[in-house]
mmCIF file of C-alpha atoms in Angstrom:
data_model
loop_
_atom_site.group_PDB
_atom_site.id
_atom_site.type_symbol
_atom_site.label_atom_id
_atom_site.label_comp_id
_atom_site.label_asym_id
_atom_site.label_seq_id
_atom_site.Cartn_x
_atom_site.Cartn_y
_atom_site.Cartn_z
ATOM 1 C CA MET T 69 140.543 55.657 55.298
ATOM 2 C CA THR T 70 140.874 59.160 53.897
ATOM 3 C CA SER T 71 141.884 61.985 56.018
ATOM 4 C CA THR T 72 138.156 63.705 55.213
ATOM 5 C CA ALA T 73 136.491 60.532 56.368
ATOM 6 C CA GLN T 74 138.470 60.606 59.958
ATOM 7 C CA GLN T 75 137.314 64.322 60.304
ATOM 8 C CA ARG T 76 133.771 63.205 59.609
ATOM 9 C CA LEU T 77 134.100 60.690 62.328
ATOM 10 C CA ILE T 78 135.235 62.908 65.085
ATOM 11 C CA PRO T 79 132.304 64.480 66.141
ATOM 12 C CA TYR T 80 130.236 60.811 66.026
ATOM 13 C CA ARG T 81 132.956 59.676 68.452
ATOM 14 C CA ARG T 82 132.849 62.684 70.856
ATOM 15 C CA LEU T 83 128.829 62.219 70.517
ATOM 16 C CA THR T 84 129.320 58.710 71.697
ATOM 17 C CA ILE T 85 131.930 59.383 74.434
ATOM 18 C CA SER T 86 129.556 62.049 75.786
ATOM 19 C CA LEU T 87 126.212 60.004 75.923
ATOM 20 C CA GLY T 88 128.437 57.223 77.429
ATOM 21 C CA VAL T 89 129.742 59.403 80.146
ATOM 22 C CA ILE T 90 126.137 60.593 80.664
ATOM 23 C CA VAL T 91 124.927 57.043 80.910
ATOM 24 C CA ALA T 92 127.673 56.097 83.120
ATOM 25 C CA LEU T 93 126.814 58.863 85.728
ATOM 26 C CA ILE T 94 122.924 57.940 85.660
ATOM 27 C CA VAL T 95 124.096 54.153 86.246
ATOM 28 C CA LEU T 96 126.235 55.501 89.432
ATOM 29 C CA LEU T 97 123.789 57.927 90.580
ATOM 30 C CA VAL T 98 121.097 54.858 90.771
ATOM 31 C CA ALA T 99 123.466 52.739 92.337
ATOM 32 C CA LEU T 100 124.349 55.311 94.947
ATOM 33 C CA SER T 101 120.943 55.531 95.504
ATOM 34 C CA TYR T 102 120.144 52.485 96.207
ATOM 35 C CA LEU T 103 123.424 51.157 97.583
ATOM 36 C CA TRP T 104 125.258 53.787 99.498
ATOM 37 C CA LEU T 105 122.862 56.668 99.801
ATOM 38 C CA PRO T 106 119.990 54.994 102.028
ATOM 39 C CA GLY T 107 122.550 53.642 104.488
ATOM 40 C CA TYR T 108 124.538 57.004 104.538
ATOM 41 C CA ALA T 109 121.007 59.066 105.425
ATOM 42 C CA LYS T 110 120.373 56.577 107.740
ATOM 43 C CA SER T 111 123.153 56.725 110.201
ATOM 44 C CA GLN T 112 123.412 60.401 109.441
ATOM 45 C CA LEU T 113 119.792 60.716 110.580
ATOM 46 C CA GLU T 114 120.637 59.026 113.836
ATOM 47 C CA ILE T 115 123.334 60.662 114.699
ATOM 48 C CA ARG T 116 122.234 64.271 113.944
ATOM 49 C CA LEU T 117 118.501 63.284 115.706
ATOM 50 C CA SER T 118 120.083 61.948 118.637
ATOM 51 C CA GLU T 119 122.585 64.693 119.293
ATOM 52 C CA MET T 120 119.911 67.539 118.447
ATOM 53 C CA LEU T 121 117.063 65.678 120.602
ATOM 54 C CA GLN T 122 119.559 64.140 123.546
ATOM 55 C CA ARG T 123 117.245 60.885 123.327
ATOM 56 C CA PRO T 124 118.482 57.755 121.536
ATOM 57 C CA VAL T 125 116.827 57.888 117.548
ATOM 58 C CA SER T 126 117.000 54.531 115.464
ATOM 59 C CA VAL T 127 115.805 53.936 112.145
ATOM 60 C CA ALA T 128 115.187 50.334 110.482
ATOM 61 C CA SER T 129 115.609 51.406 107.156
ATOM 62 C CA ILE T 130 115.463 53.958 104.386
ATOM 63 C CA GLU T 131 114.451 53.895 100.587
ATOM 64 C CA ILE T 132 115.611 56.824 98.523
ATOM 65 C CA LYS T 133 114.464 56.188 94.657
ATOM 66 C CA LEU T 134 115.852 59.101 92.654
ATOM 67 C CA HIS T 135 114.310 58.165 89.583
ATOM 68 C CA ARG T 136 110.750 58.650 91.157
ATOM 69 C CA LEU T 137 111.654 61.265 93.452
ATOM 70 C CA GLU T 138 110.307 58.757 96.669
ATOM 71 C CA LEU T 139 111.392 58.540 99.958
ATOM 72 C CA ILE T 140 110.337 55.915 102.363
ATOM 73 C CA VAL T 141 111.542 55.609 106.141
ATOM 74 C CA HIS T 142 110.871 52.537 107.834
ATOM 75 C CA GLY T 143 110.598 51.681 111.695
ATOM 76 C CA PHE T 144 111.593 55.144 113.182
ATOM 77 C CA ARG T 145 111.747 55.608 117.183
ATOM 78 C CA ILE T 146 112.585 58.246 119.258
ATOM 79 C CA GLY T 147 113.331 57.006 122.863
ATOM 80 C CA GLU T 148 113.330 58.678 126.300
ATOM 81 C CA LYS T 149 116.166 59.993 127.967
ATOM 82 C CA VAL T 150 118.769 57.205 129.031
ATOM 83 C CA ASP T 151 118.355 58.900 132.790
ATOM 84 C CA SER T 152 114.547 58.793 132.941
ATOM 85 C CA SER T 153 112.544 56.559 134.971
ATOM 86 C CA GLN T 154 111.554 54.757 131.963
ATOM 87 C CA PRO T 155 114.305 54.653 129.447
ATOM 88 C CA ASP T 156 113.170 51.590 127.455
ATOM 89 C CA GLN T 157 109.574 53.610 126.625
ATOM 90 C CA ALA T 158 109.566 55.418 123.121
ATOM 91 C CA LEU T 159 108.603 58.954 123.144
ATOM 92 C CA PHE T 160 107.779 58.815 119.218
ATOM 93 C CA ALA T 161 107.682 56.394 116.755
ATOM 94 C CA PHE T 162 106.203 55.370 113.409
ATOM 95 C CA ASN T 163 106.139 52.260 111.211
ATOM 96 C CA ARG T 164 106.438 53.933 107.682
ATOM 97 C CA LEU T 165 106.889 57.577 106.264
ATOM 98 C CA TYR T 166 106.368 57.849 102.615
ATOM 99 C CA VAL T 167 106.985 61.267 100.639
ATOM 100 C CA ASP T 168 106.567 61.823 97.016
ATOM 101 C CA LEU T 169 108.170 64.745 95.589
ATOM 102 C CA SER T 170 106.987 66.524 92.456
ATOM 103 C CA ILE T 171 109.488 67.363 89.921
ATOM 104 C CA GLU T 172 107.521 70.685 89.724
ATOM 105 C CA SER T 173 109.563 71.676 92.768
ATOM 106 C CA LEU T 174 112.519 72.694 90.490
ATOM 107 C CA LYS T 175 110.174 75.027 88.271
ATOM 108 C CA ARG T 176 108.526 76.730 91.358
ATOM 109 C CA ARG T 177 111.672 76.538 93.495
ATOM 110 C CA ALA T 178 109.826 75.384 96.373
ATOM 111 C CA PRO T 179 109.081 71.986 97.668
ATOM 112 C CA ILE T 180 106.023 70.775 96.071
ATOM 113 C CA ILE T 181 105.095 67.371 98.021
ATOM 114 C CA THR T 182 102.319 65.462 96.016
ATOM 115 C CA ALA T 183 101.791 62.983 98.595
ATOM 116 C CA ILE T 184 102.914 62.145 102.226
ATOM 117 C CA SER T 185 101.539 59.544 104.383
ATOM 118 C CA LEU T 186 102.243 58.328 107.939
ATOM 119 C CA THR T 187 101.179 54.848 109.226
ATOM 120 C CA ASP T 188 101.036 53.621 112.776
ATOM 121 C CA PRO T 189 102.296 56.947 114.771
ATOM 122 C CA LYS T 190 102.732 56.670 118.376
ATOM 123 C CA LEU T 191 103.309 59.705 120.455
ATOM 124 C CA ARG T 192 103.596 59.424 124.458
ATOM 125 C CA LEU T 193 103.801 62.518 126.650
ATOM 126 C CA VAL T 194 104.289 61.840 130.606
ATOM 127 C CA ARG T 195 103.177 64.871 132.905
ATOM 128 C CA GLN T 196 105.809 64.486 135.502
ATOM 129 C CA ALA T 197 104.862 67.443 137.972
ATOM 130 C CA GLU T 198 102.516 70.400 137.471
ATOM 131 C CA ASN T 199 104.415 72.144 135.203
ATOM 132 C CA GLN T 200 106.565 69.437 133.987
ATOM 133 C CA LEU T 201 106.671 67.075 131.105
ATOM 134 C CA ASN T 202 108.761 64.773 129.517
ATOM 135 C CA ILE T 203 109.494 66.814 126.650
ATOM 136 C CA SER T 204 110.006 70.217 128.659
ATOM 137 C CA ASP T 205 113.379 70.621 127.612
ATOM 138 C CA LEU T 206 112.591 70.093 123.839
ATOM 139 C CA LEU T 207 109.606 72.718 124.093
ATOM 140 C CA GLU T 208 112.229 75.400 125.851
ATOM 141 C CA LYS T 209 114.844 74.624 123.328
ATOM 142 C CA PHE T 210 112.672 75.202 120.257
ATOM 143 C CA ALA T 211 110.737 78.176 121.695
ATOM 144 C CA GLN T 212 114.026 79.982 121.411
ATOM 145 C CA PRO T 213 113.497 82.611 118.564
ATOM 146 C CA SER T 214 115.550 82.114 115.097
ATOM 147 C CA GLU T 215 118.432 84.165 114.793
ATOM 148 C CA ASP T 216 118.045 84.342 110.901
ATOM 149 C CA LYS T 217 116.043 87.943 111.067
ATOM 150 C CA ASP T 218 116.046 87.853 107.188
ATOM 151 C CA ASP T 219 114.040 84.985 106.852
ATOM 152 C CA GLN T 220 110.450 85.387 105.109
ATOM 153 C CA GLY T 221 109.376 82.089 105.397
ATOM 154 C CA THR T 222 109.828 79.217 102.873
ATOM 155 C CA LYS T 223 107.123 78.847 100.065
ATOM 156 C CA PHE T 224 105.600 74.765 99.881
ATOM 157 C CA SER T 225 102.873 72.928 98.906
ATOM 158 C CA ILE T 226 102.047 69.297 100.182
ATOM 159 C CA SER T 227 99.136 67.317 98.816
ATOM 160 C CA ASN T 228 97.361 64.324 99.982
ATOM 161 C CA ILE T 229 98.426 63.911 103.497
ATOM 162 C CA THR T 230 97.458 60.952 105.248
ATOM 163 C CA ILE T 231 97.768 59.763 109.040
ATOM 164 C CA GLN T 232 96.628 56.207 109.474
ATOM 165 C CA GLY T 233 96.346 54.251 112.905
ATOM 166 C CA GLY T 234 97.742 56.692 114.867
ATOM 167 C CA TYR T 235 97.955 56.525 118.837
ATOM 168 C CA PHE T 236 98.261 58.992 121.436
ATOM 169 C CA GLU T 237 98.969 58.527 125.008
ATOM 170 C CA PHE T 238 98.640 61.084 127.793
ATOM 171 C CA ASP T 239 100.295 59.958 131.125
ATOM 172 C CA ASP T 240 99.263 62.154 133.702
ATOM 173 C CA GLN T 241 101.381 61.143 136.849
ATOM 174 C CA TYR T 242 100.958 64.584 138.546
ATOM 175 C CA MET T 243 96.840 63.719 138.385
ATOM 176 C CA ASN T 244 97.392 60.004 138.729
ATOM 177 C CA ALA T 245 95.496 59.486 135.172
ATOM 178 C CA ASP T 246 96.003 57.931 132.327
ATOM 179 C CA HIS T 247 94.503 58.767 128.769
ATOM 180 C CA GLN T 248 94.534 57.330 125.408
ATOM 181 C CA VAL T 249 93.377 58.560 121.920
ATOM 182 C CA THR T 250 93.508 55.965 119.577
ATOM 183 C CA GLU T 251 92.372 54.827 115.782
ATOM 184 C CA ILE T 252 93.613 58.296 114.512
ATOM 185 C CA ASN T 253 92.942 58.779 111.188
ATOM 186 C CA LEU T 254 93.576 62.164 109.314
ATOM 187 C CA GLY T 255 93.324 63.182 105.801
ATOM 188 C CA ILE T 256 94.083 66.615 104.232
ATOM 189 C CA PRO T 257 93.840 67.272 100.623
ATOM 190 C CA ILE T 258 96.218 70.208 100.382
ATOM 191 C CA ILE T 259 98.238 72.588 102.628
ATOM 192 C CA ALA T 260 99.871 75.562 100.750
ATOM 193 C CA ASN T 261 101.466 78.772 101.540
ATOM 194 C CA PHE T 262 101.070 80.190 97.872
ATOM 195 C CA ASP T 263 98.398 81.056 95.265
ATOM 196 C CA SER T 264 96.971 77.985 93.366
ATOM 197 C CA ALA T 265 94.856 77.431 90.698
ATOM 198 C CA LEU T 266 92.473 75.134 92.533
ATOM 199 C CA THR T 267 89.110 76.854 93.424
ATOM 200 C CA SER T 268 87.000 73.587 93.955
ATOM 201 C CA TRP T 269 86.131 72.321 97.484
ATOM 202 C CA ILE T 270 88.801 70.415 99.619
ATOM 203 C CA GLU T 271 87.297 67.811 102.166
ATOM 204 C CA PRO T 272 89.664 67.046 104.903
ATOM 205 C CA HIS T 273 88.626 64.578 107.481
ATOM 206 C CA PHE T 274 89.623 63.046 111.055
ATOM 207 C CA SER T 275 88.380 60.496 113.275
ATOM 208 C CA ALA T 276 89.856 58.688 116.561
ATOM 209 C CA LYS T 277 88.697 57.590 120.014
ATOM 210 C CA ILE T 278 89.050 59.662 122.995
ATOM 211 C CA ASN T 279 89.043 56.794 125.941
ATOM 212 C CA GLY T 280 86.820 54.980 123.900
ATOM 213 C CA SER T 281 84.537 57.742 122.906
ATOM 214 C CA PRO T 282 84.476 58.502 118.907
ATOM 215 C CA LEU T 283 85.226 61.569 117.352
ATOM 216 C CA LEU T 284 84.453 62.567 113.898
ATOM 217 C CA LEU T 285 85.585 65.824 112.242
ATOM 218 C CA ASN T 286 84.649 66.213 108.634
ATOM 219 C CA GLY T 287 85.133 69.674 106.773
ATOM 220 C CA LYS T 288 84.806 71.288 103.640
ATOM 221 C CA LEU T 289 86.698 74.622 102.175
ATOM 222 C CA ARG T 290 87.860 76.257 99.415
ATOM 223 C CA PRO T 291 90.530 78.422 100.813
ATOM 224 C CA PHE T 292 92.020 79.370 96.886
ATOM 225 C CA SER T 293 88.855 80.889 95.925
ATOM 226 C CA GLU T 294 87.661 84.594 95.774
ATOM 227 C CA ASN T 295 85.151 84.317 98.411
ATOM 228 C CA GLN T 296 86.172 82.056 101.317
ATOM 229 C CA GLU T 297 83.908 79.297 102.370
ATOM 230 C CA ALA T 298 84.341 76.386 104.884
ATOM 231 C CA THR T 299 82.058 74.001 106.817
ATOM 232 C CA LEU T 300 83.325 72.126 109.842
ATOM 233 C CA ALA T 301 81.194 69.056 111.229
ATOM 234 C CA LEU T 302 81.888 67.664 114.798
ATOM 235 C CA LYS T 303 80.374 64.344 116.181
ATOM 236 C CA LEU T 304 81.514 63.214 119.816
ATOM 237 C CA SER T 305 79.690 60.441 121.479
ATOM 238 C CA GLU T 306 79.555 58.979 124.636
ATOM 239 C CA PHE T 307 82.041 61.245 126.242
ATOM 240 C CA ASP T 308 82.639 60.491 129.988
ATOM 241 C CA LEU T 309 83.090 63.840 131.581
ATOM 242 C CA THR T 310 84.205 62.129 134.744
ATOM 243 C CA GLN T 311 87.536 61.168 132.909
ATOM 244 C CA PHE T 312 88.328 64.880 132.631
ATOM 245 C CA ASP T 313 86.603 66.858 135.380
ATOM 246 C CA GLN T 314 89.916 67.071 137.152
ATOM 247 C CA TYR T 315 91.032 69.416 134.307
ATOM 248 C CA ALA T 316 88.276 72.067 135.122
ATOM 249 C CA PRO T 317 87.511 71.218 138.620
ATOM 250 C CA LEU T 318 84.539 72.380 139.883
ATOM 251 C CA PRO T 319 83.921 74.656 143.406
ATOM 252 C CA ARG T 320 85.273 72.809 146.438
ATOM 253 C CA GLY T 321 82.664 70.412 148.022
ATOM 254 C CA ILE T 322 81.156 69.704 144.621
ATOM 255 C CA SER T 323 81.803 66.606 142.692
ATOM 256 C CA LEU T 324 80.755 65.122 139.264
ATOM 257 C CA LEU T 325 79.667 61.360 140.050
ATOM 258 C CA SER T 326 78.608 60.735 136.483
ATOM 259 C CA GLY T 327 77.822 62.571 132.931
ATOM 260 C CA HIS T 328 78.487 61.677 129.206
ATOM 261 C CA PHE T 329 78.427 64.101 126.361
ATOM 262 C CA ASN T 330 77.307 64.138 122.904
ATOM 263 C CA SER T 331 77.238 66.548 120.269
ATOM 264 C CA ASP T 332 76.665 66.700 116.409
ATOM 265 C CA LEU T 333 77.413 70.304 115.500
ATOM 266 C CA LEU T 334 77.975 72.243 112.194
ATOM 267 C CA LEU T 335 80.138 75.387 111.794
ATOM 268 C CA THR T 336 79.860 77.329 108.695
ATOM 269 C CA PHE T 337 82.362 79.919 107.823
ATOM 270 C CA ALA T 338 81.755 82.523 104.583
ATOM 271 C CA GLN T 339 83.777 85.783 103.852
ATOM 272 C CA ALA T 340 83.417 87.642 101.081
ATOM 273 C CA SER T 341 85.935 89.798 99.549
ATOM 274 C CA ASN T 342 86.559 93.038 101.714
ATOM 275 C CA LYS T 343 83.754 91.970 104.285
ATOM 276 C CA ALA T 344 83.533 90.862 107.668
ATOM 277 C CA PRO T 345 83.130 87.034 108.139
ATOM 278 C CA ASP T 346 79.777 85.202 108.972
ATOM 279 C CA ILE T 347 80.250 82.248 111.024
ATOM 280 C CA THR T 348 77.421 80.230 112.038
ATOM 281 C CA LEU T 349 76.801 77.230 114.472
ATOM 282 C CA THR T 350 73.852 74.584 113.983
ATOM 283 C CA GLY T 351 73.315 71.162 115.421
ATOM 284 C CA SER T 352 72.690 69.811 119.055
ATOM 285 C CA ALA T 353 74.577 68.739 121.999
ATOM 286 C CA THR T 354 73.781 66.932 124.786
ATOM 287 C CA LEU T 355 74.510 65.831 128.620
ATOM 288 C CA GLN T 356 73.025 62.585 129.649
ATOM 289 C CA GLY T 357 73.167 61.052 133.064
ATOM 290 C CA LEU T 358 74.245 63.723 134.662
ATOM 291 C CA SER T 359 74.941 63.759 138.711
ATOM 292 C CA LEU T 360 76.431 66.020 140.979
ATOM 293 C CA LYS T 361 76.912 66.001 144.672
ATOM 294 C CA ASN T 362 76.827 69.089 146.804
ATOM 295 C CA SER T 363 78.590 68.855 150.377
ATOM 296 C CA THR T 364 79.339 72.726 151.125
ATOM 297 C CA VAL T 365 75.766 73.450 152.590
ATOM 298 C CA HIS T 366 74.148 72.337 156.108
ATOM 299 C CA SER T 367 72.059 69.429 154.461
ATOM 300 C CA PRO T 368 74.403 67.964 151.591
ATOM 301 C CA TYR T 369 72.271 66.747 148.493
ATOM 302 C CA GLN T 370 72.793 65.295 145.200
ATOM 303 C CA ALA T 371 71.245 66.668 141.747
ATOM 304 C CA SER T 372 70.741 64.142 139.075
ATOM 305 C CA LEU T 373 69.879 64.797 135.482
ATOM 306 C CA LYS T 374 68.523 62.527 132.814
ATOM 307 C CA GLN T 375 69.131 64.591 129.939
ATOM 308 C CA LEU T 376 69.699 68.162 129.121
ATOM 309 C CA THR T 377 69.492 68.803 124.943
ATOM 310 C CA LEU T 378 70.515 71.820 123.394
ATOM 311 C CA THR T 379 69.131 72.673 119.883
ATOM 312 C CA LEU T 380 70.853 75.400 117.919
ATOM 313 C CA SER T 381 68.821 76.425 115.375
ATOM 314 C CA GLU T 382 71.049 79.029 114.132
ATOM 315 C CA VAL T 383 74.222 80.907 116.644
ATOM 316 C CA ASP T 384 75.822 83.341 114.757
ATOM 317 C CA VAL T 385 79.122 83.152 116.714
ATOM 318 C CA MET T 386 80.106 86.879 115.961
ATOM 319 C CA GLY T 387 77.327 88.127 117.572
ATOM 320 C CA GLU T 388 75.757 90.224 114.793
ATOM 321 C CA LYS T 389 72.767 88.507 114.363
ATOM 322 C CA PRO T 390 70.057 87.211 116.955
ATOM 323 C CA SER T 391 70.379 83.405 117.624
ATOM 324 C CA GLN T 392 67.853 80.729 117.663
ATOM 325 C CA ILE T 393 68.350 78.153 120.711
ATOM 326 C CA LYS T 394 66.162 75.640 122.003
ATOM 327 C CA LEU T 395 66.765 74.013 125.677
ATOM 328 C CA ASN T 396 65.295 71.097 126.927
ATOM 329 C CA ILE T 397 65.606 69.042 130.210
ATOM 330 C CA ASP T 398 64.526 65.941 131.281
ATOM 331 C CA GLN T 399 63.731 64.525 134.778
ATOM 332 C CA VAL T 400 65.820 66.524 137.039
ATOM 333 C CA ALA T 401 65.902 65.930 140.712
ATOM 334 C CA LEU T 402 67.230 66.941 144.335
ATOM 335 C CA THR T 403 67.856 64.480 146.937
ATOM 336 C CA ARG T 404 69.015 65.086 150.192
ATOM 337 C CA GLU T 405 71.774 62.419 151.333
ATOM 338 C CA GLY T 406 70.520 59.742 153.398
ATOM 339 C CA GLU T 407 67.089 60.155 151.525
ATOM 340 C CA LYS T 408 65.233 57.987 148.870
ATOM 341 C CA ASN T 409 62.521 60.237 147.737
ATOM 342 C CA PRO T 410 63.941 63.793 146.004
ATOM 343 C CA ALA T 411 62.956 67.002 147.514
ATOM 344 C CA LEU T 412 62.684 68.409 144.414
ATOM 345 C CA SER T 413 61.889 67.019 140.907
ATOM 346 C CA ILE T 414 60.929 68.153 137.453
ATOM 347 C CA ALA T 415 59.923 65.765 134.808
ATOM 348 C CA GLY T 416 60.918 68.244 131.931
ATOM 349 C CA LEU T 417 61.373 71.888 130.878
ATOM 350 C CA ASP T 418 61.552 73.624 127.789
#
């Protein structure tokens, strides 16, 4: 082979070697992301979070897919303090966390997450004393102001946020009560703190059961349009007031014997550029089977109400316009203690 031919082959050899090195690096990165990185991330997450929270943290497994920019965490659990009264209980746990990072993050120089979903999250709060929770130390720790005075806030965008099968328990040992919020499902199309070209309606939603009472929240909003618009529909069914009257106590000597609350309300928000917001509330709210006992008077009595309905034709929350409200009361009775027949009764009142 002539020297001229050898000189011509040199660039091709260099290109082949370069391509070989790039392919080898890609293969190495992929191998690391599947074999070494998940285990290392798992151990570091457990060690660092356990140290920061002063509670045992465990992770079943972590999947990292660099070629698709996906992260999946399985079997995450934060336990109670070792010296607590219930060290075997979990403070917070979830079955699966999925995060999908967009390549646009490099272009925007800000984290852009195209999807994030949390499956079967469980949170357990314990009120041990009047002003003491099982996370009081964490609240105090993270309430400290940041030392970074130059922090102007990180830009971010998170889309397609979902929570499925959530569970929240509030064990109020101080009040000797236990409350559960079950079947928690949440969907938020987007949360972002920088300008977006999105001007169409987005529709977040939330549903759960509070001690068995269904709660449904549905919203519609256009956060990135020039004229801000939003609606929020709230539906709550058969909410037992006696389970929460201890947190808003009645005057001494007056006790709540029974009562349920239902609501079907719609909150509407609109604000044009450089104008005050217009906030309107419509719908209805109902009290059913309400019964109160008054022991403060010389002749104690019991007040009962079959149903009270508030119909809000149009209520201006800002107080700038007249509001239209209709009140309907059905079967009110006042009965003295020890008597069967009521001393006062009203069949209905509008």
